[in-house]
Tab-separated table of C-alpha atoms in Angstrom:
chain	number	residue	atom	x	y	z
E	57	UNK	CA	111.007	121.928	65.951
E	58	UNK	CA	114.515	120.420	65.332
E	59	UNK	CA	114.872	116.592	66.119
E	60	UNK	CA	119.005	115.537	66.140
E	61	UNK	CA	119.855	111.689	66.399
E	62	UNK	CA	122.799	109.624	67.021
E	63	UNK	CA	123.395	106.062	67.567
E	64	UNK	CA	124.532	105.345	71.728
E	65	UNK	CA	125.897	102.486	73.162
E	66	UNK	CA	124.488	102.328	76.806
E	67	UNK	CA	126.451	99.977	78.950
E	68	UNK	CA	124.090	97.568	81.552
E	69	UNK	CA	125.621	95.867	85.030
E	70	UNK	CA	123.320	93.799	87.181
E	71	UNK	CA	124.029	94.959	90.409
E	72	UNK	CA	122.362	94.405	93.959
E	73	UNK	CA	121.096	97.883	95.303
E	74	UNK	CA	119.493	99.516	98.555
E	75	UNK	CA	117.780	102.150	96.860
E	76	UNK	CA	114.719	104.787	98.083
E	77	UNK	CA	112.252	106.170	95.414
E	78	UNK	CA	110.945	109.332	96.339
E	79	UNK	CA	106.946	109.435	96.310
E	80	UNK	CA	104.076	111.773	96.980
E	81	UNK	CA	101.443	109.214	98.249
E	82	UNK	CA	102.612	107.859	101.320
E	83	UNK	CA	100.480	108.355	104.385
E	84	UNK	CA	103.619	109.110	107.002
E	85	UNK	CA	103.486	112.159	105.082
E	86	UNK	CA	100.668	114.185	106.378
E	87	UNK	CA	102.499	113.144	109.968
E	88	UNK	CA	105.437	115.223	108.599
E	89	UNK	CA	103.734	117.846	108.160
E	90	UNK	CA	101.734	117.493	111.414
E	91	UNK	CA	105.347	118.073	113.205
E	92	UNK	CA	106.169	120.661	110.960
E	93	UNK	CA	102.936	123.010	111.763
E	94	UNK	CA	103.914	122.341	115.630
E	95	UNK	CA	107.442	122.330	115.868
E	96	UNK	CA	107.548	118.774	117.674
E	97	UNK	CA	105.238	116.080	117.330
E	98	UNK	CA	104.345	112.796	120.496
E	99	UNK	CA	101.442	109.939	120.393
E	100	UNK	CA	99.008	111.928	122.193
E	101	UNK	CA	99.261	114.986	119.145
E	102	UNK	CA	98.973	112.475	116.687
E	103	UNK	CA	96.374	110.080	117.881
E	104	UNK	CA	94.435	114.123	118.666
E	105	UNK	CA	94.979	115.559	115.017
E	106	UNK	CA	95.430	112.549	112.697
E	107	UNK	CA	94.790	109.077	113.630
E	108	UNK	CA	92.074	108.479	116.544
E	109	UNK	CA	91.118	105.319	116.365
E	110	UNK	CA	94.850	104.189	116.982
E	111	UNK	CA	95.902	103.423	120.640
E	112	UNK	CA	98.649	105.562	122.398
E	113	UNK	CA	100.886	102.946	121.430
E	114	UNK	CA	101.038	102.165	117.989
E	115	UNK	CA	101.072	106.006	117.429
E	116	UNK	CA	104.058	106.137	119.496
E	117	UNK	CA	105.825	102.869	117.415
E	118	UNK	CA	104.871	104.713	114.300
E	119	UNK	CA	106.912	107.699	115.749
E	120	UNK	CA	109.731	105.190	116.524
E	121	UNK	CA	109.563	104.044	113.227
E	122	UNK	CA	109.890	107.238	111.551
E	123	UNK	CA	113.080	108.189	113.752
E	124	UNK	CA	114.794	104.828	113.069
E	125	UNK	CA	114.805	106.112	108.892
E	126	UNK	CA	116.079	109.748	110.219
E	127	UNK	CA	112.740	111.741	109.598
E	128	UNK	CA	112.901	112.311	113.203
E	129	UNK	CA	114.730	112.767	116.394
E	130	UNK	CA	113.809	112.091	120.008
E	131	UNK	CA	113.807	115.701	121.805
E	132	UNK	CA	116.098	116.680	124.149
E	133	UNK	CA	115.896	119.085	127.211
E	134	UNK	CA	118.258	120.814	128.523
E	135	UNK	CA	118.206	120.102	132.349
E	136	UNK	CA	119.843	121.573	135.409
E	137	UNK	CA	121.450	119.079	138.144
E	138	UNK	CA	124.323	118.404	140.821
E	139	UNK	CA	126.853	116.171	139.688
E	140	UNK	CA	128.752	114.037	142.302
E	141	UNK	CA	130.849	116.979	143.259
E	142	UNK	CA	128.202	119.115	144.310
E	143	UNK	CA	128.966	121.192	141.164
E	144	UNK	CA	126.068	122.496	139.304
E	145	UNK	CA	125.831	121.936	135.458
E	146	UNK	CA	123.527	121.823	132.422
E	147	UNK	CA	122.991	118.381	130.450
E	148	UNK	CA	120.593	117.035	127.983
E	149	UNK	CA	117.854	114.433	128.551
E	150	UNK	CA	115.296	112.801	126.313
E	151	UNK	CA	111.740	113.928	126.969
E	152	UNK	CA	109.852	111.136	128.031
E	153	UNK	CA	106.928	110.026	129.734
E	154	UNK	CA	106.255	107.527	132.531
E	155	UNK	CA	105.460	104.860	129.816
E	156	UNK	CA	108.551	104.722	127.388
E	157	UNK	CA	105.982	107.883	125.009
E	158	UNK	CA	108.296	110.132	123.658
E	159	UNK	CA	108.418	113.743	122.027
E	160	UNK	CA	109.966	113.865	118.418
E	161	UNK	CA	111.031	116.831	115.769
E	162	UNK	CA	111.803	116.706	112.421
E	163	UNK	CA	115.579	115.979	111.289
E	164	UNK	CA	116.562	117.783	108.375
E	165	UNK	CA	115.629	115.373	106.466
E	166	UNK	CA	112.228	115.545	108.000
E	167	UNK	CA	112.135	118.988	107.215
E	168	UNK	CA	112.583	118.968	103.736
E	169	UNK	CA	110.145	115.920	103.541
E	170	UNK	CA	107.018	118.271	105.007
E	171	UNK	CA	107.909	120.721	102.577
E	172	UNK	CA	108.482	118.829	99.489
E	173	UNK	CA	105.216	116.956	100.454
E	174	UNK	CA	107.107	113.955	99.834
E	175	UNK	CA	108.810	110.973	101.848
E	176	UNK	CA	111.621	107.881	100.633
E	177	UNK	CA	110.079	104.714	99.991
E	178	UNK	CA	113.031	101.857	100.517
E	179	UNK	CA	113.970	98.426	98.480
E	180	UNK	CA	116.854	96.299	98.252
E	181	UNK	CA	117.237	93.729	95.478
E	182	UNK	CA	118.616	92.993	91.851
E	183	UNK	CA	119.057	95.548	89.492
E	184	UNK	CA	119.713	95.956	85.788
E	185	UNK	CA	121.505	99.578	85.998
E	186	UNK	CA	122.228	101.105	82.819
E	187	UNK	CA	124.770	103.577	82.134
E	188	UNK	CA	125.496	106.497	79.086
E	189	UNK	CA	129.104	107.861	79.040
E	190	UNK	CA	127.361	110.796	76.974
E	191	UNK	CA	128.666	114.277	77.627
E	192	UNK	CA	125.232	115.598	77.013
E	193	UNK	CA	123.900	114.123	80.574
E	194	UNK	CA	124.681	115.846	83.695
E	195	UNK	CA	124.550	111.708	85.691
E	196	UNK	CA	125.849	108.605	84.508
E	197	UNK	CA	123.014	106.178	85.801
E	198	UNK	CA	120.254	106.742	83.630
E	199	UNK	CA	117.710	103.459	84.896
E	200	UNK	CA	117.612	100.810	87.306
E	201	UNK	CA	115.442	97.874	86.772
E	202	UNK	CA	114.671	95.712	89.229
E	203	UNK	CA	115.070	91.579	88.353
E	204	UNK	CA	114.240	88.754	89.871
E	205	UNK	CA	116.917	86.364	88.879
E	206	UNK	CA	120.168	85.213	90.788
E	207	UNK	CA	123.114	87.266	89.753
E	208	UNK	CA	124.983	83.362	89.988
E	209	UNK	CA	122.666	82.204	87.574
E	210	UNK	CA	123.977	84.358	84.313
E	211	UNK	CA	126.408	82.107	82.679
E	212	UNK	CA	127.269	84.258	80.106
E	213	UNK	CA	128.508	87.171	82.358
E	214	UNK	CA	131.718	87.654	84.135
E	215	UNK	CA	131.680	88.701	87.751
E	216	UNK	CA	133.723	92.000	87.765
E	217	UNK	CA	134.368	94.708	90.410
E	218	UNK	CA	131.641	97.345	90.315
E	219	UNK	CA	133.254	100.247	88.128
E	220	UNK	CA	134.109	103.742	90.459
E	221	UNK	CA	131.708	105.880	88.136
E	222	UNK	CA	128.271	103.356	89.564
E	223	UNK	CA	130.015	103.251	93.288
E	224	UNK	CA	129.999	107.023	92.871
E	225	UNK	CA	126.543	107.566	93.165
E	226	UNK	CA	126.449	106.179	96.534
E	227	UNK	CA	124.550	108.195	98.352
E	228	UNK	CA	123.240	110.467	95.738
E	229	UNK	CA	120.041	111.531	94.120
E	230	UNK	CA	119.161	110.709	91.063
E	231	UNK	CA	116.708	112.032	88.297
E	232	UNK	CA	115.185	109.139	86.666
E	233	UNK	CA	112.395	109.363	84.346
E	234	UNK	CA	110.838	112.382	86.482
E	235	UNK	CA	111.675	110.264	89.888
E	236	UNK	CA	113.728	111.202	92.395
E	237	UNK	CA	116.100	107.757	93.471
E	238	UNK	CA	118.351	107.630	96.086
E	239	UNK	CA	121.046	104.858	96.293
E	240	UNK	CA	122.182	104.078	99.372
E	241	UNK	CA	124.588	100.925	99.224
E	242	UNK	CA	125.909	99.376	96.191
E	243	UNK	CA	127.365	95.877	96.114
E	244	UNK	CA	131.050	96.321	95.330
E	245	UNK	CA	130.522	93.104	92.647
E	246	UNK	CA	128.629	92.979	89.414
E	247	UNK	CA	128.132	91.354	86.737
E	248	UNK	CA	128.321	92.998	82.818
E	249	UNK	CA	125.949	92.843	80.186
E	250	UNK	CA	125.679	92.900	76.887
E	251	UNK	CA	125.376	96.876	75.607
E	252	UNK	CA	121.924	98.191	74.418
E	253	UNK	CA	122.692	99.801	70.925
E	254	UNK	CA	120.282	103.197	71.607
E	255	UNK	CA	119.560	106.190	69.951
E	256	UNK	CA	119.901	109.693	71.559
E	257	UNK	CA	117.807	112.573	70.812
E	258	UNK	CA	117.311	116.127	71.234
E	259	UNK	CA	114.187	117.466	70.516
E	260	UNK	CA	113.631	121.012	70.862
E	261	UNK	CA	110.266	123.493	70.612
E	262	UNK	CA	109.787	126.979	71.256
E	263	UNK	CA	108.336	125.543	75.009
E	264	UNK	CA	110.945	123.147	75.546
E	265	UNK	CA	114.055	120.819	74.560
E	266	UNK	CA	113.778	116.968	75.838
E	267	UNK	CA	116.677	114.684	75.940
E	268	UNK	CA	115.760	110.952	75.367
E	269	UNK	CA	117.414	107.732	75.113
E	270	UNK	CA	115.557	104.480	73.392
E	271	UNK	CA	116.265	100.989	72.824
E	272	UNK	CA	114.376	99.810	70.403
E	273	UNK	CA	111.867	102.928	69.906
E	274	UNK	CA	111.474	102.241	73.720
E	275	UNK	CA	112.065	105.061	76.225
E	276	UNK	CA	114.633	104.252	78.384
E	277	UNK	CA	115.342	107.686	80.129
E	278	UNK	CA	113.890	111.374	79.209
E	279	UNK	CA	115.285	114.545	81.373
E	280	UNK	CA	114.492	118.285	80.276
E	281	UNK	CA	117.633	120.006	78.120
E	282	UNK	CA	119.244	123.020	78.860
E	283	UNK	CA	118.852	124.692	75.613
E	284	UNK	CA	115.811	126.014	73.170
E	285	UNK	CA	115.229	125.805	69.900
E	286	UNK	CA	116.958	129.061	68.789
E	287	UNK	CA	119.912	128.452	70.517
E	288	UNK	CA	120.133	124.743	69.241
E	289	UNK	CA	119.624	126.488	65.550
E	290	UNK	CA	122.418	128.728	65.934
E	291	UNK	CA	124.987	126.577	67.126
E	292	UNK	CA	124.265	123.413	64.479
E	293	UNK	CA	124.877	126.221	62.030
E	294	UNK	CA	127.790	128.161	63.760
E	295	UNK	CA	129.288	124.735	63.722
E	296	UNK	CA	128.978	123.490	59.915
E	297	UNK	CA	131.118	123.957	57.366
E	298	UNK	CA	129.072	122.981	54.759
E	299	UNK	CA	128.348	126.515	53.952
E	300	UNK	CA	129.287	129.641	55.040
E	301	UNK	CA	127.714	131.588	57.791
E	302	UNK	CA	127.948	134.751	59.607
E	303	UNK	CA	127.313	134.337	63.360
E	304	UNK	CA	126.954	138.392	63.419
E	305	UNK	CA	124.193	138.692	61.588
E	306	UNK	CA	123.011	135.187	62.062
E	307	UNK	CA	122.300	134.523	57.941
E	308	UNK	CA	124.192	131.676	55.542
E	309	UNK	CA	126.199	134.033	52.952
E	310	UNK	CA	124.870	132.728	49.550
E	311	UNK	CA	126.377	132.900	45.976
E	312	UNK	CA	123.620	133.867	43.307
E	313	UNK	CA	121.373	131.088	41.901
E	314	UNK	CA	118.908	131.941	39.990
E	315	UNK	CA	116.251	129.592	40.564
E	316	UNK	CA	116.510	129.817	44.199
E	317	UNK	CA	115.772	133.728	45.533
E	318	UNK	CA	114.809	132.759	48.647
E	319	UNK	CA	115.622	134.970	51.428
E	320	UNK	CA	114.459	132.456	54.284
E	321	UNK	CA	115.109	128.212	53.618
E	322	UNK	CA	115.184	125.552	54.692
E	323	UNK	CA	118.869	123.426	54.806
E	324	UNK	CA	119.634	120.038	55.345
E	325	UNK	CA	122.884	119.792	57.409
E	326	UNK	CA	124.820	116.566	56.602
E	327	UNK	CA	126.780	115.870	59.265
E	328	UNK	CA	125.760	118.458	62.470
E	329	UNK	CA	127.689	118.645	65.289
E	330	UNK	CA	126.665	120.054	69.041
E	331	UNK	CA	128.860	119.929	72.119
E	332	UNK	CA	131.294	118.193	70.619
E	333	UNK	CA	128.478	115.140	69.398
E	334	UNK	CA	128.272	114.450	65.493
E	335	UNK	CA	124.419	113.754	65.124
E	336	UNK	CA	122.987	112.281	61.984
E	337	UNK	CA	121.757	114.319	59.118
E	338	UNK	CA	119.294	116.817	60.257
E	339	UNK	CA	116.519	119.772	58.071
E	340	UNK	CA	116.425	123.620	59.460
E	341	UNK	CA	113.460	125.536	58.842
E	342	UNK	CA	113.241	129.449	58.710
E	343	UNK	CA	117.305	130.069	58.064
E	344	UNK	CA	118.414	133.109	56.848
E	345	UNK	CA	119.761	133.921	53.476
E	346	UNK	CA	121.928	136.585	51.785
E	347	UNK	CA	124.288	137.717	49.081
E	348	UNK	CA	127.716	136.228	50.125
E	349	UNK	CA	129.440	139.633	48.516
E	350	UNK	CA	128.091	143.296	46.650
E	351	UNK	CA	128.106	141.102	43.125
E	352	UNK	CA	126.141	138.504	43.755
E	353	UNK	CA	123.673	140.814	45.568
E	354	UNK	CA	123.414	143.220	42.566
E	355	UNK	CA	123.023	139.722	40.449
E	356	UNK	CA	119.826	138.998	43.379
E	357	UNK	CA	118.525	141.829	42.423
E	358	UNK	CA	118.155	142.126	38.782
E	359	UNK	CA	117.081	138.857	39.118
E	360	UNK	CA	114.254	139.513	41.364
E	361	UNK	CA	113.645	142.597	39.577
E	362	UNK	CA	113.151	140.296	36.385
E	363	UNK	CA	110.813	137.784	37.767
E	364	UNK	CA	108.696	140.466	39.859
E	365	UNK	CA	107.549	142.165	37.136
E	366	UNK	CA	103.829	141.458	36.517
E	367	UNK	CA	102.195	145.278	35.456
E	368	UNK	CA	102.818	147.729	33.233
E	369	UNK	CA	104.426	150.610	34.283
E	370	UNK	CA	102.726	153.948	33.560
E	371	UNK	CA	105.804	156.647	35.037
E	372	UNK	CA	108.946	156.042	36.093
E	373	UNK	CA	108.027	156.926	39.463
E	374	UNK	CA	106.036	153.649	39.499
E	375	UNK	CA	109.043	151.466	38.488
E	376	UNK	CA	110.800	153.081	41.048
E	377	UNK	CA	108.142	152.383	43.523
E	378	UNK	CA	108.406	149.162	42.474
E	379	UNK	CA	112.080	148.457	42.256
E	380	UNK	CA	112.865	149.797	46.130
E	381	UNK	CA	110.199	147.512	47.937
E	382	UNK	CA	111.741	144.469	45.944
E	383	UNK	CA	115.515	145.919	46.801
E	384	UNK	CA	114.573	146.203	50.587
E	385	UNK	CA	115.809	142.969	51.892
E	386	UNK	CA	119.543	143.282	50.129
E	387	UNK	CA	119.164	146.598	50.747
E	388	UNK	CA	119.432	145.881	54.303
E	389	UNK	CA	123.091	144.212	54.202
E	390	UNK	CA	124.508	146.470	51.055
E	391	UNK	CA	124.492	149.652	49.489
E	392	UNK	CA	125.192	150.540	45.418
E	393	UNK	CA	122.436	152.176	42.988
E	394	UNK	CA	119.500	150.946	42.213
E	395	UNK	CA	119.106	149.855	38.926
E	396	UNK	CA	117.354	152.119	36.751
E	397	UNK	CA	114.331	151.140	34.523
E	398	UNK	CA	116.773	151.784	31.229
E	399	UNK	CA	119.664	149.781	32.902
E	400	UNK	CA	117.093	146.859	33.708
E	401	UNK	CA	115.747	146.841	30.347
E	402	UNK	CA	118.999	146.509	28.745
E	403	UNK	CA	120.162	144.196	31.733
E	404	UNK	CA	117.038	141.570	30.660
E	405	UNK	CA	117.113	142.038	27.116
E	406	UNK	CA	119.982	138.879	26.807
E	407	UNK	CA	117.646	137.021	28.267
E	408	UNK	CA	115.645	134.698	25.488
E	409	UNK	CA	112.418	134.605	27.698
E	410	UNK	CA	112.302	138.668	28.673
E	411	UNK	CA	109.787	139.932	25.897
E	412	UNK	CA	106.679	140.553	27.869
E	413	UNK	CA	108.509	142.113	31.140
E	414	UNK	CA	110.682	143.887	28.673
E	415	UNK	CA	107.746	145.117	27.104
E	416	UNK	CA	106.281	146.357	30.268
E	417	UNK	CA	109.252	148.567	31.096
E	418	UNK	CA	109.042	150.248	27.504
E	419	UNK	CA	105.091	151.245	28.214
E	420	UNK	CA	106.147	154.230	29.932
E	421	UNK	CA	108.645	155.374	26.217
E	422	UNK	CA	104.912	154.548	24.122
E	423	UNK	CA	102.964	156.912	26.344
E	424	UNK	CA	105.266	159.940	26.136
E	425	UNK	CA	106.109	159.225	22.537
């Protein structure tokens, strides 16, 4: 997993809002989905299929009620009459019955409702909305909170025009905190805020990345990341230039060091960047590591030659055996000569602490003596 951080300043205007929340448990929408499965919907089919116990009526007002916030639409016929002239023509009339009962279909909106499963629940009131100016969020708006004081009554706030980049989202949909908002009128006054001082982060797994911003170790909005962790590891290190690496074959290029042989590490980058965002210090597990250049690899070697000896080695077909699996992973980004057991030996012998794996590379000169 790789966690990046950075401080955010999220700017808050109190604002007064018409807003709809989209929901899953409200009961008008099994009647959606009643119209849906017959194409049209009227009292008598609802009061038959969903609600008997309510009177012709009421079903009908409910219907009524549902048209006046566009989930439906009185039906129309297409009719054939006279007009004054004698001229015959086609027009449209509503169907309706002898008492004031109409038939109904779904709008579009409708439509999409009985699919989704879902319907708009309405408010209008008071609303802390916060906004992030981050490049890393695909919408602005990233909460409302609903108050319950007087926008007058802040004395410490001046009343401002609404900026364009709130009045925008008139209109539109917005992903909150897995909840679907849609604002539909937005006072064209406000009052500002103090900022929130926030932290953004990016967390990414092998399953998923999440983008969150908290005030205060308090979530204030969460939304799923385009990325994964691979691709987040490539590009922190692609970026840095606090040591070289090769986006080809995806490994940092390494000068020799002795007491570090590792092949696979784990770095600490001071200052990462992604899309253009300097995050604080971050760790990366599992990066790759290799020889910068042929001289420093054949240094790698002898030096992991040195340190890997723990037997005695009988035939020089054993050393051999020995030298090429430890050779296998420089072997796979250069090509010179493997060191010989004689080279080795004389290669280690400047060394102060070599005598016992010198010793083991002379067994093989003892037994053929």
């Amino acid at each position: 997993m790789i966690t990046l951080r950075k401080n955010e300043q999220v700017e808050i205007y109190q604002v007064e809002l018409a807003l709809k929340e989209k929901t899953k448990q409200s009961p008008f929408i099994s009647v959606l989905i009643l119209a849906q499965e017959q194409g049209e919907i009227t009292a008598e089919s609802l009061q038959e299929n969903l609600l008997p116990t309510l009177p012709i009526r009421a079903c009908n007002n409910l219907l009524q009620r549902l048209a006046q916030q566009n989930y439906l639409s009185k039906k129309r016929n297409q009719v054939f009459r006279n007009d004054i002239l004698g001229h015959s023509r086609f027009g449209n009339e509503q169907e309706e019955d002898n008492y004031g009962v109409s038939t109904f279909e779904l709008t579009e909106i409708g439509e999409q409702s009985a699919i989704d499963k879902s319907f708009w629940i309405g408010e209008k009131g008071i609303y802390n909305v916060y906004v992030s100016h981050s490049n890393l969020l695909n919408q602005q708006i990233i909460r409302t909170e609903k108050v319950e004081r007087n926008l007058e009554d802040d004395r410490q706030s001046n009343r401002q025009y609404t900026p364009d980049y709130i009045l925008d989202y008139q209109n539109q949909i917005l992903n909150i905190n897995k909840k679907e908002i849609r604002i539909e009128e937005i006072e064209s006054k406000c009052f500002q805020l103090n900022p929130a001082d926030c932290s953004l982060e990016i967390q990414a797994t092998n399953d998923e990345t999440l983008l969150k911003i908290l005030k205060a170790n308090q979530g204030l909005f969460q939304t799923s990341f385009e990325t994964n962790e691979t691709e987040l590891k490539e590009e922190l290190l692609t970026n840095t230039n606090e040591f070289e690496y090769d986006e080809n074959k995806k490994v940092v290029l390494s000068e020799f060091n002795q007491d570090n042989l590792s092949f696979n590490r784990k770095v600490k980058l001071k200052n990462p960047y992604f899309q253009d965002n300097q995050f604080n210090s971050v760790e990366i597990e599992n990066v790759a590591f290799i020889p910068s250049d042929m001289q420093n690899a054949e240094l790698w070697l002898n030096e992991i030659l040195f340190k890997g000896i723990d037997k005695y080695f009988l035939d020089e077909s054993s050393f051999n055996e020995f030298a090429t699996d430890k050779a296998k992973p420089i072997f796979e980004h250069y090509t010179f000569p493997l060191p010989t057991r004689k080279l080795l030996k004389q290669t280690i012998a400047k060394k102060e602490n070599a005598f016992y794996q010198i010793a083991k590379l002379e067994t093989i000169d003892y037994l053929n003596y």
